[in-house]
Amino acid sequence: MSSRSSKLFVISGPSGAGKGTLVARVRGRLPHLGLTVSATTRAPRAGEVDGETYHFLSDAEFTRRIDAGEFLEWAQVHDHRYGTLASEVDRNLSAGRSLILEIDVQGALAVRERFPDAVLIFIEPPSMKVLRARLIGRGSETDESLSLRLADAERECALASAYDVRIVNDDLDRATDELIRVLTSYERY
Ligand code: ADP
Ligand code: 5GP
């Protein structure tokens, strides 16, 4: 029997790079992996479920939780606040489960401070042109939020060198296989 150690994986990358798509596929094939549900002040998109996609909070409730010390990390991303609830991480790690945090670059670097053994994985789009096409294809953005995400993408990609692993999400099947190989190899350490 192969032995496995529980690991904290952090996955970042610009909006539209395909993080959510890749994580959903990987979890289908590696069901032992936990995923934290972050909190956000942004409004739900069509099909997003409160408590599953995110905990959708009002600005006042988000601030209350910051003041109560409930966040492991939180950051302003694009035009809203997003944060990882410490309780979500503790619940998984204390059960000995490996866990994925899908969070932005500021959050990733804050998590590394708290958990130096965390494995930071950056998902890159093949190009900015493809990224733009994916964001438009997702149908989730207004002109304004699209421009904001593309401008933020340049800044985020500039920090990719701080990550342990970089994966280009070109072909979805290939990128999924690569991510699975990375996750399972770190769990075997
Ligand atoms: P993120 O979570 O990084 O914001 P999503 O997972 O929502 O990104 O993906 C953005 C859009 O791109 C979605 O419409 C998704 O179906 C599509 N997509 C993701 N990966 C690929 C890929 N490898 N090739 C083509 N389209 C993709
Ligand atoms: P979206 O609005 O597209 O769901 O997410 C926008 C960005 O917020 C993504 O880059 C995503 O990784 C980031 N994000 C989601 N949850 C968290 C979180 O808990 N903390 C931080 N720092 N970023 C998050």
Short mmCIF file of C-alpha atoms and ligand atoms in Angstrom, two decimals:
data_model
loop_
_atom_site.label_atom_id
_atom_site.label_comp_id
_atom_site.label_asym_id
_atom_site.label_seq_id
_atom_site.Cartn_x
_atom_site.Cartn_y
_atom_site.Cartn_z
CA MET A 1 0.00 0.00 0.00
CA SER A 2 1.43 3.43 -0.89
CA SER A 3 1.61 5.92 1.98
CA ARG A 4 0.25 9.40 1.58
CA SER A 5 0.83 12.49 3.69
CA SER A 6 -1.73 15.27 3.94
CA LYS A 7 -0.69 18.40 2.06
CA LEU A 8 -1.98 21.91 1.69
CA PHE A 9 -2.11 22.88 -2.00
CA VAL A 10 -2.68 26.46 -3.09
CA ILE A 11 -3.88 27.04 -6.65
CA SER A 12 -3.79 30.52 -8.17
CA GLY A 13 -3.87 32.08 -11.59
CA PRO A 14 -5.69 34.87 -13.36
CA SER A 15 -9.46 34.85 -13.57
CA GLY A 16 -10.45 32.77 -16.61
CA ALA A 17 -7.26 30.66 -16.66
CA GLY A 18 -9.36 27.60 -15.86
CA LYS A 19 -8.66 27.03 -12.15
CA GLY A 20 -12.24 26.15 -11.27
CA THR A 21 -12.58 23.84 -14.27
CA LEU A 22 -9.31 22.05 -13.51
CA VAL A 23 -10.00 21.72 -9.78
CA ALA A 24 -13.46 20.24 -10.44
CA ARG A 25 -11.98 17.67 -12.84
CA VAL A 26 -9.13 16.79 -10.50
CA ARG A 27 -11.50 16.32 -7.57
CA GLY A 28 -13.57 13.96 -9.69
CA ARG A 29 -10.50 11.77 -10.07
CA LEU A 30 -8.94 12.33 -6.61
CA PRO A 31 -12.02 12.37 -4.35
CA HIS A 32 -9.95 12.27 -1.13
CA LEU A 33 -8.89 15.91 -1.73
CA GLY A 34 -10.76 18.52 0.30
CA LEU A 35 -11.59 21.97 -1.02
CA THR A 36 -12.27 24.99 1.14
CA VAL A 37 -15.28 27.16 0.45
CA SER A 38 -14.08 30.76 0.58
CA ALA A 39 -16.11 33.77 1.65
CA THR A 40 -16.67 36.70 -0.70
CA THR A 41 -18.52 39.98 -0.91
CA ARG A 42 -19.16 39.60 -4.66
CA ALA A 43 -22.63 38.68 -5.90
CA PRO A 44 -23.33 35.08 -6.96
CA ARG A 45 -23.17 34.32 -10.70
CA ALA A 46 -25.92 32.30 -12.34
CA GLY A 47 -25.76 28.75 -11.04
CA GLU A 48 -23.51 29.51 -8.04
CA VAL A 49 -24.80 28.13 -4.76
CA ASP A 50 -24.27 29.85 -1.39
CA GLY A 51 -22.19 27.61 0.89
CA GLU A 52 -20.95 25.53 -2.06
CA THR A 53 -19.27 27.89 -4.54
CA TYR A 54 -18.62 30.55 -1.89
CA HIS A 55 -20.10 31.80 1.33
CA PHE A 56 -21.64 34.97 -0.13
CA LEU A 57 -21.45 37.65 2.59
CA SER A 58 -22.51 41.26 2.86
CA ASP A 59 -19.75 43.84 3.35
CA ALA A 60 -20.79 44.26 6.98
CA GLU A 61 -20.70 40.52 7.68
CA PHE A 62 -17.30 40.16 6.00
CA THR A 63 -15.93 42.97 8.19
CA ARG A 64 -17.44 41.36 11.29
CA ARG A 65 -15.64 38.11 10.51
CA ILE A 66 -12.32 39.90 9.94
CA ASP A 67 -12.73 41.56 13.34
CA ALA A 68 -13.62 38.21 14.94
CA GLY A 69 -10.34 36.74 13.58
CA GLU A 70 -12.15 34.11 11.50
CA PHE A 71 -9.96 34.41 8.39
CA LEU A 72 -6.68 32.60 7.78
CA GLU A 73 -6.14 35.19 5.05
CA TRP A 74 -8.24 37.64 3.10
CA ALA A 75 -7.55 40.03 0.25
CA GLN A 76 -9.14 42.58 -2.02
CA VAL A 77 -9.24 40.89 -5.44
CA HIS A 78 -10.55 42.76 -8.49
CA ASP A 79 -13.28 44.83 -6.87
CA HIS A 80 -14.36 42.64 -3.94
CA ARG A 81 -13.03 40.99 -0.79
CA TYR A 82 -12.35 37.25 -0.65
CA GLY A 83 -11.08 35.22 2.29
CA THR A 84 -10.27 31.73 3.55
CA LEU A 85 -12.02 30.80 6.78
CA ALA A 86 -9.56 29.22 9.22
CA SER A 87 -12.30 26.78 10.30
CA GLU A 88 -12.47 25.33 6.76
CA VAL A 89 -8.73 24.62 6.73
CA ASP A 90 -8.61 23.23 10.28
CA ARG A 91 -11.55 20.91 9.60
CA ASN A 92 -9.73 19.24 6.70
CA LEU A 93 -6.20 19.16 8.08
CA SER A 94 -7.28 17.81 11.47
CA ALA A 95 -9.07 14.99 9.64
CA GLY A 96 -5.77 14.21 7.87
CA ARG A 97 -7.13 15.27 4.48
CA SER A 98 -5.10 17.00 1.81
CA LEU A 99 -6.72 20.19 0.79
CA ILE A 100 -6.86 22.67 -2.09
CA LEU A 101 -7.19 26.42 -1.58
CA GLU A 102 -8.11 28.21 -4.81
CA ILE A 103 -7.05 31.74 -3.93
CA ASP A 104 -5.31 34.76 -5.42
CA VAL A 105 -1.58 35.54 -5.31
CA GLN A 106 -1.77 37.78 -2.22
CA GLY A 107 -3.61 35.04 -0.32
CA ALA A 108 -1.18 32.38 -1.54
CA LEU A 109 1.84 34.23 -0.21
CA ALA A 110 0.07 34.82 3.13
CA VAL A 111 -0.73 31.08 3.41
CA ARG A 112 2.90 30.19 2.71
CA GLU A 113 3.90 32.37 5.71
CA ARG A 114 1.56 30.38 7.94
CA PHE A 115 2.19 26.97 6.34
CA PRO A 116 5.75 26.89 4.93
CA ASP A 117 5.18 23.35 3.57
CA ALA A 118 2.21 24.46 1.44
CA VAL A 119 2.68 23.69 -2.26
CA LEU A 120 1.92 26.72 -4.45
CA ILE A 121 0.68 25.92 -7.98
CA PHE A 122 0.10 28.60 -10.60
CA ILE A 123 -2.27 27.96 -13.52
CA GLU A 124 -1.30 29.99 -16.58
CA PRO A 125 -3.35 30.66 -19.71
CA PRO A 126 -1.56 29.91 -23.01
CA SER A 127 -1.73 33.64 -23.84
CA MET A 128 -3.55 36.82 -22.85
CA LYS A 129 -5.56 36.53 -26.07
CA VAL A 130 -6.84 33.07 -25.04
CA LEU A 131 -7.53 34.33 -21.53
CA ARG A 132 -9.69 37.11 -22.90
CA ALA A 133 -11.57 34.67 -25.15
CA ARG A 134 -12.21 32.33 -22.19
CA LEU A 135 -13.53 35.12 -20.01
CA ILE A 136 -15.84 36.28 -22.81
CA GLY A 137 -16.87 32.67 -23.51
CA ARG A 138 -17.76 32.14 -19.83
CA GLY A 139 -20.31 34.92 -20.22
CA SER A 140 -19.82 36.04 -16.62
CA GLU A 141 -18.32 39.50 -17.08
CA THR A 142 -19.51 42.97 -17.98
CA ASP A 143 -17.18 45.10 -20.17
CA GLU A 144 -15.96 46.78 -17.01
CA SER A 145 -15.25 43.61 -15.00
CA LEU A 146 -13.60 42.03 -18.07
CA SER A 147 -11.16 44.97 -18.38
CA LEU A 148 -10.43 44.85 -14.66
CA ARG A 149 -9.71 41.08 -14.75
CA LEU A 150 -7.42 41.41 -17.77
CA ALA A 151 -5.47 44.26 -16.17
CA ASP A 152 -5.14 42.27 -12.92
CA ALA A 153 -4.05 39.19 -14.94
CA GLU A 154 -0.85 40.94 -16.05
CA ARG A 155 0.06 41.68 -12.42
CA GLU A 156 -0.80 38.16 -11.27
CA CYS A 157 1.22 36.43 -14.00
CA ALA A 158 4.21 38.57 -13.06
CA LEU A 159 4.23 36.80 -9.66
CA ALA A 160 4.11 33.27 -11.08
CA SER A 161 7.85 32.79 -10.47
CA ALA A 162 7.16 32.79 -6.69
CA TYR A 163 5.21 29.52 -7.11
CA ASP A 164 6.60 25.99 -6.70
CA VAL A 165 4.90 24.71 -9.86
CA ARG A 166 3.51 26.39 -13.01
CA ILE A 167 1.05 24.63 -15.30
CA VAL A 168 -0.12 26.03 -18.64
CA ASN A 169 -3.80 25.23 -19.14
CA ASP A 170 -3.69 24.77 -22.91
CA ASP A 171 -5.41 21.48 -23.66
CA LEU A 172 -7.79 20.70 -20.82
CA ASP A 173 -7.13 16.94 -20.70
CA ARG A 174 -3.37 17.42 -20.79
CA ALA A 175 -3.40 20.12 -18.09
CA THR A 176 -5.69 18.00 -15.89
CA ASP A 177 -3.29 15.06 -16.15
CA GLU A 178 -0.33 17.29 -15.32
CA LEU A 179 -2.08 18.74 -12.27
CA ILE A 180 -2.99 15.26 -11.04
CA ARG A 181 0.63 14.12 -11.45
CA VAL A 182 1.87 17.12 -9.45
CA LEU A 183 -0.65 16.66 -6.62
CA THR A 184 -0.04 12.94 -6.24
CA SER A 185 3.74 13.31 -6.39
CA TYR A 186 3.76 15.85 -3.52
CA GLU A 187 1.41 13.68 -1.46
CA ARG A 188 3.90 10.81 -1.70
CA TYR A 189 6.74 12.86 -0.17
P1 ADP B 1 -11.13 30.45 -13.40
O1 ADP B 1 -11.71 29.54 -12.33
O2 ADP B 1 -9.64 30.40 -13.45
O3 ADP B 1 -11.65 31.85 -13.34
P2 ADP B 1 -12.79 28.87 -15.24
O4 ADP B 1 -12.52 27.48 -14.74
O5 ADP B 1 -14.11 29.48 -14.89
O6 ADP B 1 -11.60 29.87 -14.82
O7 ADP B 1 -12.61 28.85 -16.82
C1 ADP B 1 -12.88 29.99 -17.63
C2 ADP B 1 -13.57 29.54 -18.92
O8 ADP B 1 -12.63 28.86 -19.75
C3 ADP B 1 -14.73 28.58 -18.67
O9 ADP B 1 -15.77 28.90 -19.58
C4 ADP B 1 -14.12 27.21 -18.96
O10 ADP B 1 -15.08 26.30 -19.45
C5 ADP B 1 -13.08 27.54 -20.05
N1 ADP B 1 -11.88 26.66 -20.01
C6 ADP B 1 -11.18 26.26 -18.94
N2 ADP B 1 -10.10 25.52 -19.30
C7 ADP B 1 -10.12 25.48 -20.66
C8 ADP B 1 -9.25 24.87 -21.65
N3 ADP B 1 -8.15 24.17 -21.31
N4 ADP B 1 -9.56 25.02 -22.94
C9 ADP B 1 -10.66 25.74 -23.31
N5 ADP B 1 -11.52 26.34 -22.44
C10 ADP B 1 -11.25 26.21 -21.12
P1 5GP B 2 -14.00 34.84 -8.95
O1 5GP B 2 -14.70 36.13 -8.63
O2 5GP B 2 -13.67 34.73 -10.42
O3 5GP B 2 -14.68 33.62 -8.38
O4 5GP B 2 -12.60 34.86 -8.20
C1 5GP B 2 -11.76 35.95 -8.36
C2 5GP B 2 -10.43 35.72 -7.66
O5 5GP B 2 -10.60 35.58 -6.26
C3 5GP B 2 -9.68 34.47 -8.12
O6 5GP B 2 -8.35 34.86 -8.42
C4 5GP B 2 -9.70 33.58 -6.91
O7 5GP B 2 -8.56 32.76 -6.84
C5 5GP B 2 -9.70 34.60 -5.79
N1 5GP B 2 -10.17 34.03 -4.52
C6 5GP B 2 -11.22 33.20 -4.34
N2 5GP B 2 -11.33 32.87 -3.04
C7 5GP B 2 -10.32 33.49 -2.39
C8 5GP B 2 -9.88 33.53 -1.02
O8 5GP B 2 -10.45 32.92 -0.13
N3 5GP B 2 -8.81 34.30 -0.74
C9 5GP B 2 -8.13 35.01 -1.69
N4 5GP B 2 -7.06 35.72 -1.30
N5 5GP B 2 -8.49 34.99 -2.98
C10 5GP B 2 -9.58 34.25 -3.33
#
